[in-house]
């Protein structure tokens, strides 16, 4: 940095401090810049930077970390993180390195700010995720997967799985909006979802807790014979941006509690790898004389890494060697064995993460009750399969490859290795849950390099482009399950903690903590920001985000109207700063009302909301967006409607009335006192 450049930067940063007095990151940035140019920069209250540093008890390491993460206002982050929102059923979008939360994407659950599930057609979208006749309004989102092309993130789509209800959703990254939710009714839970094949030919979803396929009943005593797992390959149409259920298929698996999945790439392209954690085939019963699942699952020293040839499975499907279960195309287990689609390799102990290296040559498995990361060789596995060199079969006839001949080696990591990601220098980073550290090790030499503490109980770990064929290095994020003393106490339920690491140098450096206060995020992926091309407005005006086309009910300015038709009252409305047209809707009690609302704005960020009081209707109308709402005006009265986004100086005036005239014989003036009486 030249003297003039640094001085200019100092001036800009000093301005920021004046505006945001007392903020740590800004102060730290000034401190570091001041050190570079030798200026005695001062904070907003006139204190010297050294005094500010002392007053705030900041070390040089603190200041350096702040400088590496601080983003001046208006400057965008280099990366996006897409993290599961856990119990919220949503996705969290985070900027890196600032670790600023940028957005929550509503996926499986209603979200009022985005008007998701509060009156418009997103209600129907959420209902497509209902299962077994049950409305499902929560989800346990676990593993997001960015779409890939040739093994690299392409910035087009995001997929996310719901462990609790075995569902998969598609998010379009053009507008960061959910477009599709699919469920098979084949399996009852998933954990191995979602993961994509290198060209996003398929989105993989694997079951976790075994159950009779197709939702039927069988007693637990028939566990070995009637309970099964399955790996689903959801066919994805990249051009349409939608999953095609009728072109998707599943492979039946033994009841071993399949866990995480990763798709092969480059050297291992065509294969999918999946862990399992219950070769014991335990199913609990701690009040029935059997061990709880916790110990029942953990008796054996080895479980089975599933090696699945999905490209060969495609040919089996084309040959028609399938059955329909609950309407879904399934390759039954005996066929999978006979056709050579499924092989097992022993893996120690209580395995969890399975992660394919960038070149596709290695498959890294962490065992929760082990101290090693075990590195399998796809070259050795392929040769063993070709040579039919098996050490036996499991009770279902699945060939088992010899463990020692399938691996390249093991790395002594620490107690409880879970998940592994990679950088651009040949290093791997493994989360170590019980020891509560992230471990950096050499993939080439299989040697541990260093560890850094996590705060606390690290689960997943993510790296910049770390799941692709070309990782970036630079940043790793530890996704910690416990926060304990990291943030101001907020009662007994604490947020999760994301901790950003700088991994660009010789040693890992902790840069920042980010509390995640809406659910337990599990996994995340980090993508270069310049790969995304988000929309600024919907074009043409009147676009329906769900169909991504101009809605047939889109309303043009000057053509607003109210039409009475056999199926009800159709209100063709526009929204533009700062009024709705029409702003008065008169209907009769019992009439069906169809609202067709178009936001005519084409200015970036000119979003309007639309709410009708006491009707559970709330929309978010982004610029150019069109939405349709249908409801029955079943309660006579006068109901204000208004814009719920502060859109202009006259935002409060952007309002109107829904008047529901009582049926003949009703009253126009008598107030409903039911609620008031109910409170007495």
PDB file of N, CA, C and O in Angstrom, residues 170-218:
ATOM      1  N   UNK A 170     -36.032 -26.957  -3.825  1.00  0.00           N
ATOM      2  CA  UNK A 170     -35.200 -26.301  -4.832  1.00  0.00           C
ATOM      3  C   UNK A 170     -35.330 -24.794  -4.650  1.00  0.00           C
ATOM      4  O   UNK A 170     -36.442 -24.249  -4.642  1.00  0.00           O
ATOM      5  N   UNK A 171     -34.200 -24.109  -4.519  1.00  0.00           N
ATOM      6  CA  UNK A 171     -34.157 -22.653  -4.400  1.00  0.00           C
ATOM      7  C   UNK A 171     -33.444 -22.098  -5.626  1.00  0.00           C
ATOM      8  O   UNK A 171     -32.349 -22.571  -5.975  1.00  0.00           O
ATOM      9  N   UNK A 172     -34.061 -21.129  -6.275  1.00  0.00           N
ATOM     10  CA  UNK A 172     -33.432 -20.471  -7.415  1.00  0.00           C
ATOM     11  C   UNK A 172     -32.597 -19.308  -6.897  1.00  0.00           C
ATOM     12  O   UNK A 172     -33.118 -18.410  -6.212  1.00  0.00           O
ATOM     13  N   UNK A 173     -31.317 -19.286  -7.221  1.00  0.00           N
ATOM     14  CA  UNK A 173     -30.445 -18.234  -6.710  1.00  0.00           C
ATOM     15  C   UNK A 173     -30.511 -16.963  -7.555  1.00  0.00           C
ATOM     16  O   UNK A 173     -29.785 -16.009  -7.286  1.00  0.00           O
ATOM     17  N   UNK A 174     -31.393 -16.939  -8.559  1.00  0.00           N
ATOM     18  CA  UNK A 174     -31.635 -15.672  -9.258  1.00  0.00           C
ATOM     19  C   UNK A 174     -32.414 -14.722  -8.351  1.00  0.00           C
ATOM     20  O   UNK A 174     -32.137 -13.522  -8.315  1.00  0.00           O
ATOM     21  N   UNK A 175     -33.395 -15.246  -7.639  1.00  0.00           N
ATOM     22  CA  UNK A 175     -34.170 -14.391  -6.734  1.00  0.00           C
ATOM     23  C   UNK A 175     -34.161 -14.901  -5.294  1.00  0.00           C
ATOM     24  O   UNK A 175     -34.889 -14.382  -4.452  1.00  0.00           O
ATOM     25  N   UNK A 176     -33.334 -15.912  -5.021  1.00  0.00           N
ATOM     26  CA  UNK A 176     -33.223 -16.460  -3.665  1.00  0.00           C
ATOM     27  C   UNK A 176     -34.606 -16.883  -3.141  1.00  0.00           C
ATOM     28  O   UNK A 176     -34.963 -16.604  -1.992  1.00  0.00           O
ATOM     29  N   UNK A 177     -35.355 -17.557  -3.970  1.00  0.00           N
ATOM     30  CA  UNK A 177     -36.711 -17.950  -3.601  1.00  0.00           C
ATOM     31  C   UNK A 177     -36.921 -19.433  -3.864  1.00  0.00           C
ATOM     32  O   UNK A 177     -36.396 -19.984  -4.848  1.00  0.00           O
ATOM     33  N   UNK A 178     -37.699 -20.059  -2.999  1.00  0.00           N
ATOM     34  CA  UNK A 178     -38.004 -21.478  -3.139  1.00  0.00           C
ATOM     35  C   UNK A 178     -38.976 -21.685  -4.288  1.00  0.00           C
ATOM     36  O   UNK A 178     -39.973 -20.964  -4.416  1.00  0.00           O
ATOM     37  N   UNK A 179     -38.696 -22.676  -5.114  1.00  0.00           N
ATOM     38  CA  UNK A 179     -39.518 -22.939  -6.289  1.00  0.00           C
ATOM     39  C   UNK A 179     -40.247 -24.267  -6.227  1.00  0.00           C
ATOM     40  O   UNK A 179     -41.268 -24.448  -6.905  1.00  0.00           O
ATOM     41  N   UNK A 180     -39.697 -25.219  -5.481  1.00  0.00           N
ATOM     42  CA  UNK A 180     -40.269 -26.562  -5.528  1.00  0.00           C
ATOM     43  C   UNK A 180     -39.940 -27.301  -4.238  1.00  0.00           C
ATOM     44  O   UNK A 180     -38.856 -27.158  -3.677  1.00  0.00           O
ATOM     45  N   UNK A 181     -40.890 -28.100  -3.781  1.00  0.00           N
ATOM     46  CA  UNK A 181     -40.687 -29.022  -2.663  1.00  0.00           C
ATOM     47  C   UNK A 181     -41.154 -30.394  -3.131  1.00  0.00           C
ATOM     48  O   UNK A 181     -42.259 -30.528  -3.651  1.00  0.00           O
ATOM     49  N   UNK A 182     -40.305 -31.414  -2.959  1.00  0.00           N
ATOM     50  CA  UNK A 182     -40.690 -32.766  -3.366  1.00  0.00           C
ATOM     51  C   UNK A 182     -40.507 -33.723  -2.192  1.00  0.00           C
ATOM     52  O   UNK A 182     -39.677 -33.514  -1.310  1.00  0.00           O
ATOM     53  N   UNK A 183     -41.324 -34.756  -2.213  1.00  0.00           N
ATOM     54  CA  UNK A 183     -41.252 -35.802  -1.204  1.00  0.00           C
ATOM     55  C   UNK A 183     -41.706 -37.088  -1.860  1.00  0.00           C
ATOM     56  O   UNK A 183     -42.602 -37.076  -2.713  1.00  0.00           O
ATOM     57  N   UNK A 184     -41.131 -38.197  -1.450  1.00  0.00           N
ATOM     58  CA  UNK A 184     -41.411 -39.448  -2.150  1.00  0.00           C
ATOM     59  C   UNK A 184     -42.455 -40.314  -1.471  1.00  0.00           C
ATOM     60  O   UNK A 184     -43.040 -41.179  -2.106  1.00  0.00           O
ATOM     61  N   UNK A 185     -42.681 -40.158  -0.187  1.00  0.00           N
ATOM     62  CA  UNK A 185     -43.467 -41.085   0.631  1.00  0.00           C
ATOM     63  C   UNK A 185     -42.840 -42.473   0.676  1.00  0.00           C
ATOM     64  O   UNK A 185     -43.465 -43.422   1.148  1.00  0.00           O
ATOM     65  N   UNK A 186     -41.604 -42.591   0.181  1.00  0.00           N
ATOM     66  CA  UNK A 186     -40.905 -43.869   0.210  1.00  0.00           C
ATOM     67  C   UNK A 186     -40.201 -44.064   1.542  1.00  0.00           C
ATOM     68  O   UNK A 186     -40.216 -45.146   2.123  1.00  0.00           O
ATOM     69  N   UNK A 187     -39.575 -42.985   2.035  1.00  0.00           N
ATOM     70  CA  UNK A 187     -38.803 -43.046   3.273  1.00  0.00           C
ATOM     71  C   UNK A 187     -39.404 -42.067   4.269  1.00  0.00           C
ATOM     72  O   UNK A 187     -40.172 -41.182   3.902  1.00  0.00           O
ATOM     73  N   UNK A 188     -39.052 -42.240   5.551  1.00  0.00           N
ATOM     74  CA  UNK A 188     -39.662 -41.421   6.598  1.00  0.00           C
ATOM     75  C   UNK A 188     -38.726 -40.360   7.150  1.00  0.00           C
ATOM     76  O   UNK A 188     -39.163 -39.459   7.871  1.00  0.00           O
ATOM     77  N   UNK A 189     -37.459 -40.469   6.917  1.00  0.00           N
ATOM     78  CA  UNK A 189     -36.509 -39.449   7.370  1.00  0.00           C
ATOM     79  C   UNK A 189     -35.325 -39.482   6.422  1.00  0.00           C
ATOM     80  O   UNK A 189     -35.099 -40.471   5.727  1.00  0.00           O
ATOM     81  N   UNK A 190     -34.617 -38.372   6.372  1.00  0.00           N
ATOM     82  CA  UNK A 190     -33.378 -38.388   5.598  1.00  0.00           C
ATOM     83  C   UNK A 190     -32.309 -37.636   6.372  1.00  0.00           C
ATOM     84  O   UNK A 190     -32.594 -36.748   7.161  1.00  0.00           O
ATOM     85  N   UNK A 191     -31.102 -38.052   6.172  1.00  0.00           N
ATOM     86  CA  UNK A 191     -29.946 -37.319   6.685  1.00  0.00           C
ATOM     87  C   UNK A 191     -28.928 -37.127   5.577  1.00  0.00           C
ATOM     88  O   UNK A 191     -28.211 -36.141   5.562  1.00  0.00           O
ATOM     89  N   UNK A 192     -28.915 -38.071   4.678  1.00  0.00           N
ATOM     90  CA  UNK A 192     -28.012 -37.975   3.537  1.00  0.00           C
ATOM     91  C   UNK A 192     -28.598 -37.144   2.422  1.00  0.00           C
ATOM     92  O   UNK A 192     -28.628 -37.535   1.256  1.00  0.00           O
ATOM     93  N   UNK A 193     -29.116 -36.007   2.736  1.00  0.00           N
ATOM     94  CA  UNK A 193     -29.675 -35.132   1.718  1.00  0.00           C
ATOM     95  C   UNK A 193     -29.471 -33.681   2.149  1.00  0.00           C
ATOM     96  O   UNK A 193     -29.602 -33.391   3.329  1.00  0.00           O
ATOM     97  N   UNK A 194     -29.062 -32.835   1.243  1.00  0.00           N
ATOM     98  CA  UNK A 194     -28.970 -33.098  -0.169  1.00  0.00           C
ATOM     99  C   UNK A 194     -27.509 -33.000  -0.638  1.00  0.00           C
ATOM    100  O   UNK A 194     -26.738 -32.215  -0.099  1.00  0.00           O
ATOM    101  N   UNK A 195     -27.201 -33.802  -1.645  1.00  0.00           N
ATOM    102  CA  UNK A 195     -25.891 -33.785  -2.270  1.00  0.00           C
ATOM    103  C   UNK A 195     -26.106 -33.958  -3.771  1.00  0.00           C
ATOM    104  O   UNK A 195     -27.027 -34.658  -4.179  1.00  0.00           O
ATOM    105  N   UNK A 196     -25.251 -33.323  -4.547  1.00  0.00           N
ATOM    106  CA  UNK A 196     -25.491 -33.361  -5.989  1.00  0.00           C
ATOM    107  C   UNK A 196     -24.358 -34.080  -6.702  1.00  0.00           C
ATOM    108  O   UNK A 196     -23.209 -34.089  -6.241  1.00  0.00           O
ATOM    109  N   UNK A 197     -24.686 -34.659  -7.843  1.00  0.00           N
ATOM    110  CA  UNK A 197     -23.676 -35.245  -8.718  1.00  0.00           C
ATOM    111  C   UNK A 197     -22.975 -34.106  -9.462  1.00  0.00           C
ATOM    112  O   UNK A 197     -23.480 -32.972  -9.494  1.00  0.00           O
ATOM    113  N   UNK A 198     -21.800 -34.363 -10.059  1.00  0.00           N
ATOM    114  CA  UNK A 198     -20.945 -33.271 -10.530  1.00  0.00           C
ATOM    115  C   UNK A 198     -21.575 -32.316 -11.541  1.00  0.00           C
ATOM    116  O   UNK A 198     -21.163 -31.161 -11.628  1.00  0.00           O
ATOM    117  N   UNK A 199     -22.533 -32.775 -12.308  1.00  0.00           N
ATOM    118  CA  UNK A 199     -23.224 -31.874 -13.240  1.00  0.00           C
ATOM    119  C   UNK A 199     -24.678 -31.659 -12.832  1.00  0.00           C
ATOM    120  O   UNK A 199     -25.509 -31.286 -13.668  1.00  0.00           O
ATOM    121  N   UNK A 200     -24.952 -31.946 -11.577  1.00  0.00           N
ATOM    122  CA  UNK A 200     -26.298 -31.798 -11.023  1.00  0.00           C
ATOM    123  C   UNK A 200     -27.305 -32.607 -11.831  1.00  0.00           C
ATOM    124  O   UNK A 200     -28.451 -32.205 -11.998  1.00  0.00           O
ATOM    125  N   UNK A 201     -26.831 -33.748 -12.317  1.00  0.00           N
ATOM    126  CA  UNK A 201     -27.787 -34.642 -12.979  1.00  0.00           C
ATOM    127  C   UNK A 201     -28.833 -35.102 -11.973  1.00  0.00           C
ATOM    128  O   UNK A 201     -30.015 -35.259 -12.299  1.00  0.00           O
ATOM    129  N   UNK A 202     -28.369 -35.349 -10.749  1.00  0.00           N
ATOM    130  CA  UNK A 202     -29.250 -35.839  -9.691  1.00  0.00           C
ATOM    131  C   UNK A 202     -28.979 -35.084  -8.379  1.00  0.00           C
ATOM    132  O   UNK A 202     -27.858 -34.656  -8.115  1.00  0.00           O
ATOM    133  N   UNK A 203     -30.040 -34.983  -7.600  1.00  0.00           N
ATOM    134  CA  UNK A 203     -29.939 -34.519  -6.214  1.00  0.00           C
ATOM    135  C   UNK A 203     -30.168 -35.746  -5.348  1.00  0.00           C
ATOM    136  O   UNK A 203     -31.207 -36.405  -5.447  1.00  0.00           O
ATOM    137  N   UNK A 204     -29.202 -36.052  -4.516  1.00  0.00           N
ATOM    138  CA  UNK A 204     -29.243 -37.302  -3.745  1.00  0.00           C
ATOM    139  C   UNK A 204     -29.869 -37.056  -2.380  1.00  0.00           C
ATOM    140  O   UNK A 204     -29.535 -36.098  -1.685  1.00  0.00           O
ATOM    141  N   UNK A 205     -30.772 -37.953  -2.013  1.00  0.00           N
ATOM    142  CA  UNK A 205     -31.407 -37.938  -0.684  1.00  0.00           C
ATOM    143  C   UNK A 205     -31.375 -39.364  -0.156  1.00  0.00           C
ATOM    144  O   UNK A 205     -31.958 -40.265  -0.775  1.00  0.00           O
ATOM    145  N   UNK A 206     -30.727 -39.587   0.963  1.00  0.00           N
ATOM    146  CA  UNK A 206     -30.657 -40.930   1.544  1.00  0.00           C
ATOM    147  C   UNK A 206     -31.383 -40.952   2.875  1.00  0.00           C
ATOM    148  O   UNK A 206     -31.307 -40.014   3.672  1.00  0.00           O
ATOM    149  N   UNK A 207     -32.080 -42.039   3.112  1.00  0.00           N
ATOM    150  CA  UNK A 207     -32.825 -42.189   4.366  1.00  0.00           C
ATOM    151  C   UNK A 207     -31.861 -42.279   5.539  1.00  0.00           C
ATOM    152  O   UNK A 207     -30.674 -42.546   5.365  1.00  0.00           O
ATOM    153  N   UNK A 208     -32.389 -42.080   6.741  1.00  0.00           N
ATOM    154  CA  UNK A 208     -31.577 -42.330   7.918  1.00  0.00           C
ATOM    155  C   UNK A 208     -32.165 -43.472   8.745  1.00  0.00           C
ATOM    156  O   UNK A 208     -31.649 -44.566   8.742  1.00  0.00           O
ATOM    157  N   UNK A 209     -33.258 -43.222   9.451  1.00  0.00           N
ATOM    158  CA  UNK A 209     -33.800 -44.262  10.326  1.00  0.00           C
ATOM    159  C   UNK A 209     -34.624 -45.245   9.496  1.00  0.00           C
ATOM    160  O   UNK A 209     -35.601 -44.857   8.856  1.00  0.00           O
ATOM    161  N   UNK A 210     -34.237 -46.518   9.500  1.00  0.00           N
ATOM    162  CA  UNK A 210     -34.948 -47.489   8.670  1.00  0.00           C
ATOM    163  C   UNK A 210     -36.420 -47.582   9.048  1.00  0.00           C
ATOM    164  O   UNK A 210     -36.795 -47.450  10.220  1.00  0.00           O
ATOM    165  N   UNK A 211     -37.243 -47.837   8.051  1.00  0.00           N
ATOM    166  CA  UNK A 211     -38.682 -48.030   8.246  1.00  0.00           C
ATOM    167  C   UNK A 211     -39.187 -48.825   7.054  1.00  0.00           C
ATOM    168  O   UNK A 211     -38.527 -48.881   6.002  1.00  0.00           O
ATOM    169  N   UNK A 212     -40.333 -49.470   7.174  1.00  0.00           N
ATOM    170  CA  UNK A 212     -40.881 -50.148   5.996  1.00  0.00           C
ATOM    171  C   UNK A 212     -41.062 -49.156   4.854  1.00  0.00           C
ATOM    172  O   UNK A 212     -41.626 -48.072   5.055  1.00  0.00           O
ATOM    173  N   UNK A 213     -40.589 -49.502   3.687  1.00  0.00           N
ATOM    174  CA  UNK A 213     -40.670 -48.577   2.562  1.00  0.00           C
ATOM    175  C   UNK A 213     -42.121 -48.312   2.167  1.00  0.00           C
ATOM    176  O   UNK A 213     -42.968 -49.218   2.206  1.00  0.00           O
ATOM    177  N   UNK A 214     -42.384 -47.083   1.821  1.00  0.00           N
ATOM    178  CA  UNK A 214     -43.707 -46.730   1.326  1.00  0.00           C
ATOM    179  C   UNK A 214     -44.703 -46.361   2.395  1.00  0.00           C
ATOM    180  O   UNK A 214     -45.893 -46.197   2.120  1.00  0.00           O
ATOM    181  N   UNK A 215     -44.241 -46.269   3.636  1.00  0.00           N
ATOM    182  CA  UNK A 215     -45.122 -45.811   4.703  1.00  0.00           C
ATOM    183  C   UNK A 215     -46.016 -46.881   5.293  1.00  0.00           C
ATOM    184  O   UNK A 215     -46.924 -46.575   6.060  1.00  0.00           O
ATOM    185  N   UNK A 216     -45.776 -48.154   4.984  1.00  0.00           N
ATOM    186  CA  UNK A 216     -46.623 -49.203   5.559  1.00  0.00           C
ATOM    187  C   UNK A 216     -46.178 -49.540   6.976  1.00  0.00           C
ATOM    188  O   UNK A 216     -45.129 -49.089   7.442  1.00  0.00           O
ATOM    189  N   UNK A 217     -46.975 -50.368   7.649  1.00  0.00           N
ATOM    190  CA  UNK A 217     -46.664 -50.766   9.022  1.00  0.00           C
ATOM    191  C   UNK A 217     -46.050 -52.156   9.060  1.00  0.00           C
ATOM    192  O   UNK A 217     -46.452 -53.050   8.305  1.00  0.00           O
ATOM    193  N   UNK A 218     -45.079 -52.325   9.965  1.00  0.00           N
ATOM    194  CA  UNK A 218     -44.548 -53.650  10.296  1.00  0.00           C
ATOM    195  C   UNK A 218     -44.002 -53.562  11.719  1.00  0.00           C
ATOM    196  O   UNK A 218     -43.390 -52.556  12.090  1.00  0.00           O
TER     197      UNK A 218
END
